[in-house]
């Protein structure tokens, strides 16, 4: 059973398109995160939800919008994709904010 | 501002040699401390964590880390490295009582046969 799953694993799309990435965790955790990892492996936190409430909203373009329909799901929608959005996006969950995190396998987004 | 520094971008060791990866943090109080490993094409996996208590913590895959408050450090060690340990290693810090969670820039470990 996969603890944290993401779909799709790969996403190739044209500039200007809108796309979504889905994340689900079956660990019963209260907190979920979205990270962006660039080509140099730098991990940048984008958003975090705790019990479906947004608790971290870092400086990211407002083209990025998270949505948490319930505690087990955190989706990421990206409007008007740009070349610089190409990266690997990771979803993670933790029992509580600030505790150890469990990561999904990542979604490699390529914008052409 | 809080920060996490991993001074070594790349480290190369021979299989069977010992390993130490450095991590320093800048924080007002003692934070929660973590080490994660990322194999190529994978997500991050927790190796070990420190919340309080004994400053030497044991993790998975034979790794350990020691918290030194006086040096604001949380270095990762392994006595004998295996070829499968080749990966990217991230130190992370979480501020107690808040939601802030910061990752270091990572250290890439290469293991020579």
Short mmCIF file of C-alpha atoms in Angstrom, two decimals:
data_model
loop_
_atom_site.label_atom_id
_atom_site.label_comp_id
_atom_site.label_asym_id
_atom_site.label_seq_id
_atom_site.Cartn_x
_atom_site.Cartn_y
_atom_site.Cartn_z
CA UNK A 1 0.00 0.00 0.00
CA UNK A 2 1.50 3.31 -1.07
CA UNK A 3 1.52 5.77 1.84
CA UNK A 4 1.68 8.99 -0.18
CA UNK A 5 0.77 8.80 -3.84
CA UNK A 6 0.84 11.41 -6.58
CA UNK A 7 -0.61 11.47 -10.06
CA UNK A 8 0.59 11.85 -12.65
CA UNK A 9 4.23 10.82 -12.33
CA UNK A 10 5.17 12.71 -15.49
CA UNK A 11 3.49 15.71 -17.02
CA UNK A 12 4.59 17.28 -20.30
CA UNK A 13 2.65 20.28 -21.48
CA UNK A 14 2.81 23.50 -23.48
CA UNK A 15 3.31 26.98 -22.11
CA UNK A 16 0.07 28.66 -21.22
CA UNK A 17 -1.81 25.47 -20.38
CA UNK A 18 -3.49 24.73 -17.05
CA UNK A 19 -2.70 21.50 -15.25
CA UNK A 20 -3.36 19.76 -11.94
CA UNK A 21 -1.39 17.33 -9.80
CA UNK A 22 -3.17 15.15 -7.28
CA UNK A 23 -1.90 13.83 -3.97
CA UNK A 24 -3.38 11.33 -1.57
CA UNK A 25 -2.11 9.94 1.73
CA UNK A 26 -3.45 6.93 3.59
CA UNK A 27 -1.45 7.48 6.78
CA UNK A 28 -4.18 9.31 8.65
CA UNK A 29 -1.99 12.40 8.92
CA UNK A 30 -3.35 15.86 9.62
CA UNK A 31 -0.77 17.86 7.69
CA UNK A 32 0.13 17.89 4.01
CA UNK A 33 2.66 19.85 1.97
CA UNK A 34 3.63 20.75 -1.57
CA UNK A 35 7.29 21.24 -2.46
CA UNK A 36 9.06 22.26 -5.66
CA UNK A 37 12.47 20.73 -6.36
CA UNK A 38 14.54 22.43 -9.02
CA UNK A 39 17.27 20.97 -11.21
CA UNK A 40 19.87 21.63 -8.49
CA UNK A 41 17.81 19.56 -6.03
CA UNK A 42 16.88 22.59 -3.95
CA UNK A 43 13.62 21.91 -2.12
CA UNK A 44 11.29 24.83 -1.71
CA UNK A 45 8.12 24.58 0.35
CA UNK A 46 5.12 26.03 -1.42
CA UNK A 47 2.06 25.27 0.68
CA UNK A 48 0.98 23.37 3.73
CA UNK A 49 -2.44 22.39 5.01
CA UNK A 50 -3.33 21.22 8.49
CA UNK A 51 -6.77 19.70 8.94
CA UNK A 52 -7.79 21.17 5.59
CA UNK A 53 -6.69 24.67 6.64
CA UNK A 54 -3.93 26.51 4.80
CA UNK A 55 -1.11 27.15 7.27
CA UNK A 56 1.86 27.85 5.02
CA UNK A 57 1.62 29.90 1.88
CA UNK A 58 5.09 30.78 0.70
CA UNK A 59 5.92 33.32 -1.95
CA UNK A 60 4.78 31.54 -5.05
CA UNK A 61 3.00 33.00 -8.08
CA UNK A 62 -0.75 33.11 -7.63
CA UNK A 63 -0.98 30.91 -10.72
CA UNK A 64 -0.42 28.10 -8.22
CA UNK A 65 -3.46 27.20 -6.16
CA UNK A 66 -3.71 24.33 -3.69
CA UNK A 67 -6.94 22.67 -2.75
CA UNK A 68 -7.62 20.24 0.08
CA UNK A 69 -11.02 18.56 -0.31
CA UNK A 70 -10.35 16.47 2.81
CA UNK A 71 -7.47 15.60 5.14
CA UNK A 72 -6.25 12.78 2.91
CA UNK A 73 -6.01 14.82 -0.29
CA UNK A 74 -4.09 17.88 -1.37
CA UNK A 75 -4.16 18.88 -5.00
CA UNK A 76 -2.13 21.51 -6.82
CA UNK A 77 -3.54 23.43 -9.74
CA UNK A 78 -1.28 25.53 -11.96
CA UNK A 79 -2.65 28.10 -14.39
CA UNK A 80 -0.90 29.57 -17.41
CA UNK A 81 2.17 27.35 -17.16
CA UNK A 82 5.55 28.93 -17.80
CA UNK A 83 8.92 27.46 -18.74
CA UNK A 84 10.23 28.20 -15.23
CA UNK A 85 7.58 25.96 -13.71
CA UNK A 86 9.45 22.92 -15.02
CA UNK A 87 10.57 21.01 -11.93
CA UNK A 88 9.73 18.01 -9.79
CA UNK A 89 6.82 18.62 -7.44
CA UNK A 90 6.61 16.60 -4.25
CA UNK A 91 3.68 16.08 -1.97
CA UNK A 92 4.34 15.11 1.64
CA UNK A 93 2.36 14.45 4.79
CA UNK A 94 3.15 14.49 8.50
CA UNK A 95 1.26 13.60 11.69
CA UNK A 96 1.41 17.24 12.82
CA UNK A 97 3.08 20.43 11.61
CA UNK A 98 6.81 20.28 12.23
CA UNK A 99 7.00 16.49 12.60
CA UNK A 100 8.68 14.03 10.27
CA UNK A 101 7.39 14.07 6.72
CA UNK A 102 6.51 11.24 4.37
CA UNK A 103 7.04 12.06 0.73
CA UNK A 104 5.32 10.96 -2.43
CA UNK A 105 7.32 9.79 -5.44
CA UNK A 106 7.14 13.18 -7.16
CA UNK A 107 5.65 14.55 -10.36
CA UNK A 108 8.10 15.66 -13.01
CA UNK A 109 6.57 18.62 -14.83
CA UNK A 110 8.07 19.69 -18.13
CA UNK A 111 6.78 22.84 -19.78
CA UNK A 112 7.66 23.21 -23.48
CA UNK B 1 16.01 34.34 9.96
CA UNK B 2 16.19 30.63 10.46
CA UNK B 3 18.54 28.75 8.17
CA UNK B 4 20.02 25.34 7.59
CA UNK B 5 23.49 24.93 6.09
CA UNK B 6 24.97 21.83 4.56
CA UNK B 7 28.51 23.00 3.73
CA UNK B 8 29.41 20.08 1.49
CA UNK B 9 27.66 19.99 -1.87
CA UNK B 10 29.41 16.79 -2.95
CA UNK B 11 31.21 14.10 -0.98
CA UNK B 12 32.96 11.04 -2.41
CA UNK B 13 33.95 8.10 -0.23
CA UNK B 14 35.14 4.58 -0.90
CA UNK B 15 32.89 1.67 -0.07
CA UNK B 16 33.58 0.52 3.47
CA UNK B 17 34.91 3.89 4.59
CA UNK B 18 33.27 5.95 7.29
CA UNK B 19 31.05 8.91 6.49
CA UNK B 20 30.14 12.17 8.14
CA UNK B 21 27.77 14.69 6.57
CA UNK B 22 27.61 18.11 8.18
CA UNK B 23 24.56 20.15 9.06
CA UNK B 24 24.44 23.46 10.90
CA UNK B 25 21.37 25.46 11.73
CA UNK B 26 20.57 28.93 12.87
CA UNK B 27 17.63 29.05 15.25
CA UNK B 28 16.51 30.86 18.37
CA UNK B 29 15.74 27.72 20.33
CA UNK B 30 16.34 24.00 19.97
CA UNK B 31 14.39 22.89 16.95
CA UNK B 32 13.28 19.49 15.79
CA UNK B 33 16.00 18.04 13.55
CA UNK B 34 15.81 15.54 10.71
CA UNK B 35 17.88 13.81 8.08
CA UNK B 36 16.33 12.58 4.85
CA UNK B 37 17.76 10.61 1.93
CA UNK B 38 16.72 10.88 -1.70
CA UNK B 39 17.74 8.18 -4.15
CA UNK B 40 17.69 9.09 -7.86
CA UNK B 41 14.16 9.46 -9.19
CA UNK B 42 12.62 8.94 -5.76
CA UNK B 43 10.97 10.98 -3.08
CA UNK B 44 12.67 11.74 0.21
CA UNK B 45 12.80 9.13 2.96
CA UNK B 46 13.29 9.88 6.64
CA UNK B 47 16.56 8.50 8.04
CA UNK B 48 16.28 9.75 11.61
CA UNK B 49 14.95 12.55 13.78
CA UNK B 50 15.77 14.37 17.00
CA UNK B 51 13.11 15.93 19.19
CA UNK B 52 14.66 15.85 22.66
CA UNK B 53 16.55 13.58 25.07
CA UNK B 54 19.61 11.57 24.12
CA UNK B 55 21.65 13.66 21.70
CA UNK B 56 22.87 10.61 19.76
CA UNK B 57 20.06 9.21 17.67
CA UNK B 58 19.98 6.03 15.67
CA UNK B 59 18.21 5.77 12.33
CA UNK B 60 17.56 3.35 9.57
CA UNK B 61 20.20 1.80 7.27
CA UNK B 62 22.88 2.01 9.97
CA UNK B 63 22.94 5.83 10.16
CA UNK B 64 23.25 7.86 13.32
CA UNK B 65 23.36 11.58 14.08
CA UNK B 66 24.54 13.63 17.00
CA UNK B 67 22.94 16.87 18.14
CA UNK B 68 25.44 19.37 19.54
CA UNK B 69 23.67 22.39 20.96
CA UNK B 70 26.90 24.36 21.52
CA UNK B 71 27.79 24.04 17.85
CA UNK B 72 24.24 24.22 16.46
CA UNK B 73 25.05 21.08 14.54
CA UNK B 74 23.35 17.81 13.71
CA UNK B 75 25.89 15.76 11.75
CA UNK B 76 25.01 12.45 10.13
CA UNK B 77 27.42 9.51 10.41
CA UNK B 78 27.79 5.98 9.20
CA UNK B 79 30.74 3.76 10.17
CA UNK B 80 30.93 1.81 6.89
CA UNK B 81 29.36 3.05 3.68
CA UNK B 82 27.75 0.71 1.17
CA UNK B 83 27.48 1.39 -2.56
CA UNK B 84 23.69 1.61 -2.15
CA UNK B 85 24.13 4.65 0.10
CA UNK B 86 24.93 6.81 -2.94
CA UNK B 87 22.17 9.43 -2.91
CA UNK B 88 21.31 13.00 -1.99
CA UNK B 89 21.07 13.71 1.75
CA UNK B 90 19.04 16.54 3.22
CA UNK B 91 19.12 17.97 6.71
CA UNK B 92 15.90 19.66 7.86
CA UNK B 93 14.85 21.78 10.79
CA UNK B 94 11.41 22.48 12.21
CA UNK B 95 10.71 25.25 14.66
CA UNK B 96 9.03 23.85 17.76
CA UNK B 97 5.49 25.09 18.17
CA UNK B 98 5.16 26.65 14.73
CA UNK B 99 4.74 25.32 11.25
CA UNK B 100 8.10 26.38 9.85
CA UNK B 101 10.07 23.58 8.25
CA UNK B 102 13.32 24.28 6.40
CA UNK B 103 15.48 21.95 4.31
CA UNK B 104 19.18 22.35 3.69
CA UNK B 105 20.50 22.46 0.15
CA UNK B 106 21.56 18.83 0.21
CA UNK B 107 24.80 16.85 -0.02
CA UNK B 108 25.31 14.46 -2.88
CA UNK B 109 27.14 11.32 -1.81
CA UNK B 110 29.11 9.29 -4.32
CA UNK B 111 30.48 5.89 -3.31
CA UNK B 112 33.49 4.40 -5.07
CA UNK B 113 33.70 0.64 -5.44
#
